[in-house]
Coordinates of C-alpha atoms in Angstrom, one line a residue:
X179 CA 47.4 35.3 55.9
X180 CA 47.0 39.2 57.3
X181 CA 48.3 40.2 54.3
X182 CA 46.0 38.1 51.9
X183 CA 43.0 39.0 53.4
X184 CA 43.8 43.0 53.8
X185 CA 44.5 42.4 49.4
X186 CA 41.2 40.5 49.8
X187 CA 39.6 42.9 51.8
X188 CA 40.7 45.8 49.3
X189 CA 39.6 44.4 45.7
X190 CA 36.3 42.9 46.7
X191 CA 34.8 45.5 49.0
X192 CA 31.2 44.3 48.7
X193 CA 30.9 40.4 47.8
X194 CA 26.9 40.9 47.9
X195 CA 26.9 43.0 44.7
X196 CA 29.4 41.0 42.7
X197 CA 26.6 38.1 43.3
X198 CA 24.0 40.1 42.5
X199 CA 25.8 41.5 39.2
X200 CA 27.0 38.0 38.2
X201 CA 23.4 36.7 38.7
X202 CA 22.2 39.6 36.5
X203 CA 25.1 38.7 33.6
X204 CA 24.1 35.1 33.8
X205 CA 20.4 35.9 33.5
X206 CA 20.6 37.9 30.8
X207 CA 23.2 35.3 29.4
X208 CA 20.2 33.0 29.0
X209 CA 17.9 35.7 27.7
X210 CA 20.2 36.3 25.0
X211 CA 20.1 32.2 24.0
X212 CA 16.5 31.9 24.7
X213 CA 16.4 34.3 21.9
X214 CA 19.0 33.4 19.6
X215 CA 16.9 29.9 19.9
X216 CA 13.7 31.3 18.9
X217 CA 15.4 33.2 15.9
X218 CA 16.7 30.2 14.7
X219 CA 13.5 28.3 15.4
X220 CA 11.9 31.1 13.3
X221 CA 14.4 31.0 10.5
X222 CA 14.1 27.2 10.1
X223 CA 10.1 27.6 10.1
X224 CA 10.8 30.2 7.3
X225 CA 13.1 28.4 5.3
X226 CA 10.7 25.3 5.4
X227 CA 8.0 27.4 3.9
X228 CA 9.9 29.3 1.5
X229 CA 10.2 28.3 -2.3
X230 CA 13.7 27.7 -3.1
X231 CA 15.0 30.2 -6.2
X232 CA 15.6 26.9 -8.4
X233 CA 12.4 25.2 -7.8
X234 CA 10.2 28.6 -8.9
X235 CA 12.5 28.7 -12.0
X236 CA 11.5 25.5 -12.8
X237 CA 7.8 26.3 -11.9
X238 CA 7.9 28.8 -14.4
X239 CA 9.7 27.3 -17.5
X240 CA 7.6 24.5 -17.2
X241 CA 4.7 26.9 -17.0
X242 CA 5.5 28.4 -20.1
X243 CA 6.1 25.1 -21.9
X244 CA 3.1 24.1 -20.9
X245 CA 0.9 27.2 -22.1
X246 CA 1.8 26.9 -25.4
X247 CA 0.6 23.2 -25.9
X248 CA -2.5 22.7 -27.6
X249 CA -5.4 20.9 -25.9
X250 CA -5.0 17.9 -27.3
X251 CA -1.2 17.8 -26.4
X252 CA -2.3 18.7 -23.0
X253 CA -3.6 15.0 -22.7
X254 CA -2.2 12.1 -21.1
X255 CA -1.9 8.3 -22.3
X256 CA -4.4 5.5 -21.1
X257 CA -6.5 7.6 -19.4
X258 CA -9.4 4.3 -19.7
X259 CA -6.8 3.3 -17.0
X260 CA -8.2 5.5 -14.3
X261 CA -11.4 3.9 -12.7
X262 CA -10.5 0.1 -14.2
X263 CA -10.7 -1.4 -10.8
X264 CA -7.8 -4.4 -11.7
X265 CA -5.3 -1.6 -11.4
X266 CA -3.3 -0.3 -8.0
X267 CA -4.2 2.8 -7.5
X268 CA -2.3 5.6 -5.9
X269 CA -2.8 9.6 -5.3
X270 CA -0.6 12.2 -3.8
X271 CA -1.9 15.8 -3.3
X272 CA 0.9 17.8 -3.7
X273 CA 1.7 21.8 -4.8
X274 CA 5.9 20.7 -5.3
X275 CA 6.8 19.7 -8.7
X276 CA 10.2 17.5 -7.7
X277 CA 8.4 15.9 -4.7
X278 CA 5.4 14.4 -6.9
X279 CA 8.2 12.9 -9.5
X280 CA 10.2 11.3 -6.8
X281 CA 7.1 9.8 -5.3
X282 CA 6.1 8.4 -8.8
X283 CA 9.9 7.7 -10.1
X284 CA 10.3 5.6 -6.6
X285 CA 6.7 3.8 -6.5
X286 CA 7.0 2.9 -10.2
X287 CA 11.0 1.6 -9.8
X288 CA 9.7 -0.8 -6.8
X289 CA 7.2 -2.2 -8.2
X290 CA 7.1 -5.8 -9.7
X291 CA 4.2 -4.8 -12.1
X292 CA 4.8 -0.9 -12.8
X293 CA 2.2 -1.1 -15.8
X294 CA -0.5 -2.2 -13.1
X295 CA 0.3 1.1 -11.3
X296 CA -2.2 4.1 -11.8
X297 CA -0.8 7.5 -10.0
X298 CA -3.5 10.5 -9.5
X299 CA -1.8 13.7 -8.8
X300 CA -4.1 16.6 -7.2
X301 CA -2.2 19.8 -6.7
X302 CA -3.9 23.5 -7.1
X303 CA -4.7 25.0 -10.0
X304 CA -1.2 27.5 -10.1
X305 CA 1.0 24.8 -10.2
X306 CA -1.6 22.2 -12.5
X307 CA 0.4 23.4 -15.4
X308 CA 3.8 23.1 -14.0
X309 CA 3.2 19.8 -12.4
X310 CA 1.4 18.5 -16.0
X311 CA 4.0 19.5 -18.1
X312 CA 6.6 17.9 -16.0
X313 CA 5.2 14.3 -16.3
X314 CA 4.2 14.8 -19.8
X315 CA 7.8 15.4 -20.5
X316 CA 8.8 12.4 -18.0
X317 CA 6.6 10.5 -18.7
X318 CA 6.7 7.5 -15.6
X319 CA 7.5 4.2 -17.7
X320 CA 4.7 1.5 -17.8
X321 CA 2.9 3.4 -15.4
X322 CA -0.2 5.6 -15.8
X323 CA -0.4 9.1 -14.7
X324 CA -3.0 11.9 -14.3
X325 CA -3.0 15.1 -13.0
X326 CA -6.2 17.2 -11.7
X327 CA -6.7 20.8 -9.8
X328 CA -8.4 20.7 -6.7
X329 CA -10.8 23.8 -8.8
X330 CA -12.0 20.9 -10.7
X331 CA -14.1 19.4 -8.2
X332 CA -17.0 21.7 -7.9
X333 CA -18.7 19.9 -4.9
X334 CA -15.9 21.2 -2.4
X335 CA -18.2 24.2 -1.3
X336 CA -17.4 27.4 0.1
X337 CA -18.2 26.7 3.4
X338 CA -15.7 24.5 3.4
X339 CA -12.8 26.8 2.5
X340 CA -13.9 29.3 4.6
X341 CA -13.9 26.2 7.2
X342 CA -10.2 26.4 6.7
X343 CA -9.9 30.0 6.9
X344 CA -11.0 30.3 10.6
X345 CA -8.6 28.0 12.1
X346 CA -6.5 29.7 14.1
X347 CA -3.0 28.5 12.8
X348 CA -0.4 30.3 10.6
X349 CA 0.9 26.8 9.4
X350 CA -0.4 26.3 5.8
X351 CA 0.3 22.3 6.6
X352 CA -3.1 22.6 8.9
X353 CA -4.9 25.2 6.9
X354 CA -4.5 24.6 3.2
X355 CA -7.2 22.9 1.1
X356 CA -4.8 20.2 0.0
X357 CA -4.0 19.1 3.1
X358 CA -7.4 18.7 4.4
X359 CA -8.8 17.4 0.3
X360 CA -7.7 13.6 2.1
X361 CA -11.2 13.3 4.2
X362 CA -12.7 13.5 0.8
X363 CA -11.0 10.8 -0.9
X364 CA -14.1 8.8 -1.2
X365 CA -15.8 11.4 -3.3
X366 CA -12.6 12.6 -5.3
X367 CA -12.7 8.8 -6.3
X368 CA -16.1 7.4 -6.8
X369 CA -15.0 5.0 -9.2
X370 CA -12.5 3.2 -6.8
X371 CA -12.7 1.0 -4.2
X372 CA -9.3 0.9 -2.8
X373 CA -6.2 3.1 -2.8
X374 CA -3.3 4.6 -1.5
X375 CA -2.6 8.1 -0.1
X376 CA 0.7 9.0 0.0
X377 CA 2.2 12.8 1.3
X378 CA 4.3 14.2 -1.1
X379 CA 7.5 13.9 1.1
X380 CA 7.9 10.1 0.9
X381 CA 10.0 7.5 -1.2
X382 CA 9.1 4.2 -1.7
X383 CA 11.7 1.5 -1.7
X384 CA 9.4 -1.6 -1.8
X385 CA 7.0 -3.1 -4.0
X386 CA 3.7 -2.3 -2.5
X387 CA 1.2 -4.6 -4.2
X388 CA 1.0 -6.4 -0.7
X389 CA -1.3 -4.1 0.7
X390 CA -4.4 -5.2 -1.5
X391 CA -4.1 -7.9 0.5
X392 CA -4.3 -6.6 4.1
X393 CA -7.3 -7.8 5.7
X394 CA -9.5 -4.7 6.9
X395 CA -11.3 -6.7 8.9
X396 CA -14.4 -4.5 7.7
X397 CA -12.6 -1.1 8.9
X398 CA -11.5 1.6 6.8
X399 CA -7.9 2.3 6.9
X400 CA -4.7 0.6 7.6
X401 CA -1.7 2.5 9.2
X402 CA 1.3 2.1 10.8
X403 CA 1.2 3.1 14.7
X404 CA 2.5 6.0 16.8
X405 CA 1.8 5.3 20.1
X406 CA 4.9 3.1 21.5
X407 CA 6.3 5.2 24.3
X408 CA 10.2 4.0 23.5
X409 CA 10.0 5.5 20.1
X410 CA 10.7 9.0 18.6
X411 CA 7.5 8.9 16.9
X412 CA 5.8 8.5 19.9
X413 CA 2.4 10.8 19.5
X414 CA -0.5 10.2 22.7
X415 CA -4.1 11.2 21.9
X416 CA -4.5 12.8 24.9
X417 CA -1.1 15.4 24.2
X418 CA -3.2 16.9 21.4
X419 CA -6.7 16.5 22.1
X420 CA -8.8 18.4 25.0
X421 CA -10.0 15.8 27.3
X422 CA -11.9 18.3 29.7
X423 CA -14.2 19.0 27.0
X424 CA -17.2 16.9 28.0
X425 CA -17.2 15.4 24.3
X426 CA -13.7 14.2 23.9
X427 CA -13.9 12.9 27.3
X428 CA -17.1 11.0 26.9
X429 CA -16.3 9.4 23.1
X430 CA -12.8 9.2 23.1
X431 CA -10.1 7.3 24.8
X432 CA -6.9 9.3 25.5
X433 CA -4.8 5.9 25.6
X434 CA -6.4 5.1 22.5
X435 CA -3.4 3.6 19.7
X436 CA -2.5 7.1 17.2
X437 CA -1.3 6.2 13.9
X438 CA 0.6 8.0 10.9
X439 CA 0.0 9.6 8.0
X440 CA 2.3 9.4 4.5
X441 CA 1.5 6.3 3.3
X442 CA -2.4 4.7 3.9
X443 CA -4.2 2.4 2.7
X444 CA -7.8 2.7 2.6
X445 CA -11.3 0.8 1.5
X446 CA -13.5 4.3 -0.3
X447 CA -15.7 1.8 -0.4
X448 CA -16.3 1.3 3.7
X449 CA -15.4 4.9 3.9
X450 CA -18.8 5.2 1.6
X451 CA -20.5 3.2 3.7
X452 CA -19.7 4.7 6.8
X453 CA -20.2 8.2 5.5
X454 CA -17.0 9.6 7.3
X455 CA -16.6 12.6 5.0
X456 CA -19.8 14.0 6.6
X457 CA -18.0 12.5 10.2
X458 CA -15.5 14.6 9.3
X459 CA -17.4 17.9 8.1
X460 CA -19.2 17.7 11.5
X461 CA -15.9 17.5 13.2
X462 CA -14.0 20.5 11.4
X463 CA -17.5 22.6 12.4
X464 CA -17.8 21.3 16.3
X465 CA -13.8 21.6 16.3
X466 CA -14.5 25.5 15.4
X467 CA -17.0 26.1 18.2
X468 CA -15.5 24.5 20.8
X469 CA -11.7 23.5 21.7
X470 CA -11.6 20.2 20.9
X471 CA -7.9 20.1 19.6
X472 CA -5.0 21.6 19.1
X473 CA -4.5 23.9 16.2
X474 CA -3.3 21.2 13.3
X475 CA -5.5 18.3 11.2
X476 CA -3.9 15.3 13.0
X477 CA -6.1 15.1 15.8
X478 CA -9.1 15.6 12.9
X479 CA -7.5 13.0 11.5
X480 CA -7.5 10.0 14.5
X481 CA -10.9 10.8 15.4
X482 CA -12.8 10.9 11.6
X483 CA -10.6 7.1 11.6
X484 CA -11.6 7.0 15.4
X485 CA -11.8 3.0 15.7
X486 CA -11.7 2.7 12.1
X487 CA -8.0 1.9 11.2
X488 CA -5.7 -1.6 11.2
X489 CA -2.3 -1.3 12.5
X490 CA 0.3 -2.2 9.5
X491 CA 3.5 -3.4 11.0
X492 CA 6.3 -1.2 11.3
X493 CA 8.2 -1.7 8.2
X494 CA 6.1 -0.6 5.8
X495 CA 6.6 2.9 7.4
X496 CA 10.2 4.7 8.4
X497 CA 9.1 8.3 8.9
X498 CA 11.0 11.2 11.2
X499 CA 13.2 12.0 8.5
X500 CA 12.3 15.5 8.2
X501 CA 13.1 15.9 11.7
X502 CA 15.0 13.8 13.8
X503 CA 18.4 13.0 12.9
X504 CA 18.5 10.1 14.9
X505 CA 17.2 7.7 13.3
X506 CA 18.2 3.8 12.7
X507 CA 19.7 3.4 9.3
X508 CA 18.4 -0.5 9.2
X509 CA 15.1 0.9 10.1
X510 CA 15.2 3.1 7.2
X511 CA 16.8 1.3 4.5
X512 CA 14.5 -2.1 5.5
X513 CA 10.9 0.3 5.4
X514 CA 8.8 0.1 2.2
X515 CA 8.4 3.6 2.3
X516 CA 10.1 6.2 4.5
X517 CA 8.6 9.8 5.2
X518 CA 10.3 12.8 5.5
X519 CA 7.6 14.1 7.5
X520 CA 8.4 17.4 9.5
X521 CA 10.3 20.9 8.4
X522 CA 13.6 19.9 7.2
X523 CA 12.5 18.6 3.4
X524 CA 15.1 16.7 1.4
X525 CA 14.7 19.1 -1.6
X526 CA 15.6 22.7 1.1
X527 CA 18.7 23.2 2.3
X528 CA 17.6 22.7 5.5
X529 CA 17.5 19.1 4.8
X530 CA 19.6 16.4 7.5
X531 CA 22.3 16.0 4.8
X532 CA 22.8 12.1 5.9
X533 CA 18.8 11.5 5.2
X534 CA 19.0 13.4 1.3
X535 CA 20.3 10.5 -0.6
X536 CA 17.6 8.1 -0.9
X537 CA 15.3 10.8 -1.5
X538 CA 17.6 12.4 -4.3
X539 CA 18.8 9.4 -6.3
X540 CA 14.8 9.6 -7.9
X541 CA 15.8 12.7 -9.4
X542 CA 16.9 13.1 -12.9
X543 CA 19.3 16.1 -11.9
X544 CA 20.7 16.0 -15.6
X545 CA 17.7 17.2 -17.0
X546 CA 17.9 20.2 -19.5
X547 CA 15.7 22.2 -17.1
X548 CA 17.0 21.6 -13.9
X549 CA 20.6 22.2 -15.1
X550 CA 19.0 25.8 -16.2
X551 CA 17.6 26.4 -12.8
X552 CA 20.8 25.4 -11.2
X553 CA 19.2 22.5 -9.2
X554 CA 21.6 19.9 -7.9
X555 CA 22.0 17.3 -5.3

């Protein structure tokens, strides 16, 4: 025992600074991952915004097909189709060429009545001609198609882009025009009295004509929910809006039921009667003056709808694809339409590899141009 603790004794002469220097490693340990996790973060974020190299070759050779149309090639079929009122109408705002054909290829291949369907696409004008081109050459079956530019429609004013301009949030998601165009659906479509908006990183796997017949109950919207505690999708109003501020506290309730967006149904003709597009433009100016919410449109979102919306029930609506890899595949494959909502898009890399495949049988991956710009499951 002498012996042991004289060796003892010799190679640790100071036990206090081996702590202290094996604290220091270990601190610095987790410095080092705190940062390797915020790189990664970052890369992620990146590679979620970035165009992949195929998808901006095809951009461009569809661009240059579509250039050297003439005008009256430019057109597209039964365009008497677009205000007739016995059609279902749907619209997707969208600036990704392969993500607006699978939400048309899907939605038309559910459907019991695909020649009923009518599909508006609005996308910006750099990628109108792309986008065009695209569904001129693929054209989608019995179904009627049009394509606009968000230029078109004069009455978006200035103030409004510049609206956009000084929220405070690098996430083009929250900040571009497109994204925010959905509180004007009722003026886009004067013509309409119902529709459905769909995000452009969805796939339908049910026929849909059901939701005509959701009773509204004289509201405007109909959604599926968000606000069950025991679910990943779990969202509370009160996580993402500012409660101390005298307004939110005094009109909203923070337990208040939160809902989705990627698939919603909507009456344009209650939202007309309601006026919420002005709701809205007075919320996107007080929201600027005062901190009302958190940098992103989904809080904008629940309160223009605030006590306007009719909970679908869950099935009509998978969505966490984009995100969370933990998902129940009977949930998914039994949903009507499931959303890859969040970074990881089925058409990037970055995609969860088990979620790709019901996104990427709705693309015709043998097509002359995709082949050309290497694009493949």
């Amino acid at each position: 025992m002498e012996v042991l603790l004289a060796k003892a004794n010799h190679a640790f002469t100071d036990c206090f600074k081996i702590a202290e220097t094996l604290r220091a490693m270990a601190n610095d340990t987790e410095e080092q991952v705190q940062v390797e996790k915020n790189e990664e973060s970052y890369l992620i974020q990146l590679a979620g915004r970035t165009t992949p190299k195929g998808l901006h070759c095809l951009s461009i050779r569809l661009t240059t097909e579509y250039l050297l149309l003439q005008p009256e090639e430019r057109q597209f079929p039964n365009q008497h189709k677009l205000q007739d009122l016995d059609f279902y109408h749907y619209a997707v705002f969208s600036d990704e060429i392969l993500a607006c054909a699978v939400v048309v290829n899907s939605t038309t291949a559910s459907a019991k009545e695909p020649e009923k369907i009518v599909f508006h696409v609005v996308t910006d004008s750099l990628n109108l001609p792309a986008i065009s081109m695209w569904f001129l050459l693929n054209p989608p079956g019995k179904a009627t198609i049009d394509v606009q530019s968000i230029e078109n429609f004069e009455w978006l004013s200035t103030e409004y882009s510049s609206a956009l301009k000084e929220q405070n949030s690098n996430d083009p998601r929250y900040t571009s025009a497109l994204s925010h165009l959905r509180f004007y659906l009722a003026d886009i479509f004067p013509a309409l009295d119902k529709i459905v908006l769909f995000d452009h990183d969805v796939v339908v796997q049910r026929d849909l004509t059901g939701l005509w017949g959701v009773n509204l109950n004289g509201k405007v919207h109909a959604a599926v929910e968000t606000c069950h505690e025991s679910e990943a999708s779990f969202h509370s109003m009160h996580l993402f809006m500012n409660f101390l501020d005298q307004f939110s506290a005094k009109r909203l309730n923070a337990s208040v039921c939160t809902w989705a967006f990627g698939m919603n149904f909507f009456n344009l003709q209650e939202w007309r009667r309601q006026n919420l597009t002005n709701l809205y433009r007075d919320y996107l100016q007080l929201g600027l003056k005062r901190p009302l919410w958190k940098t992103e449109s989904l809080p904008l979102v629940w309160i223009t709808f605030y006590d306007q919306t009719v909970a679908l029930e869950k099935s009509w609506h998978a969505f966490g694809l984009g995100h969370n890899s933990g998902l129940s595949q009977g949930d998914i494959e039994h949903a009507a339409v499931i959303h890859y909502d969040g970074i990881m898009k089925p058409w990037l890399e970055i995609g969860i590899a088990e979620y790709k495949g019901y996104w990427s049988k709705h693309v015709q991956y043998d097509h002359p141009y995709l082949q050309e710009c290497n694009i493949h499951e």
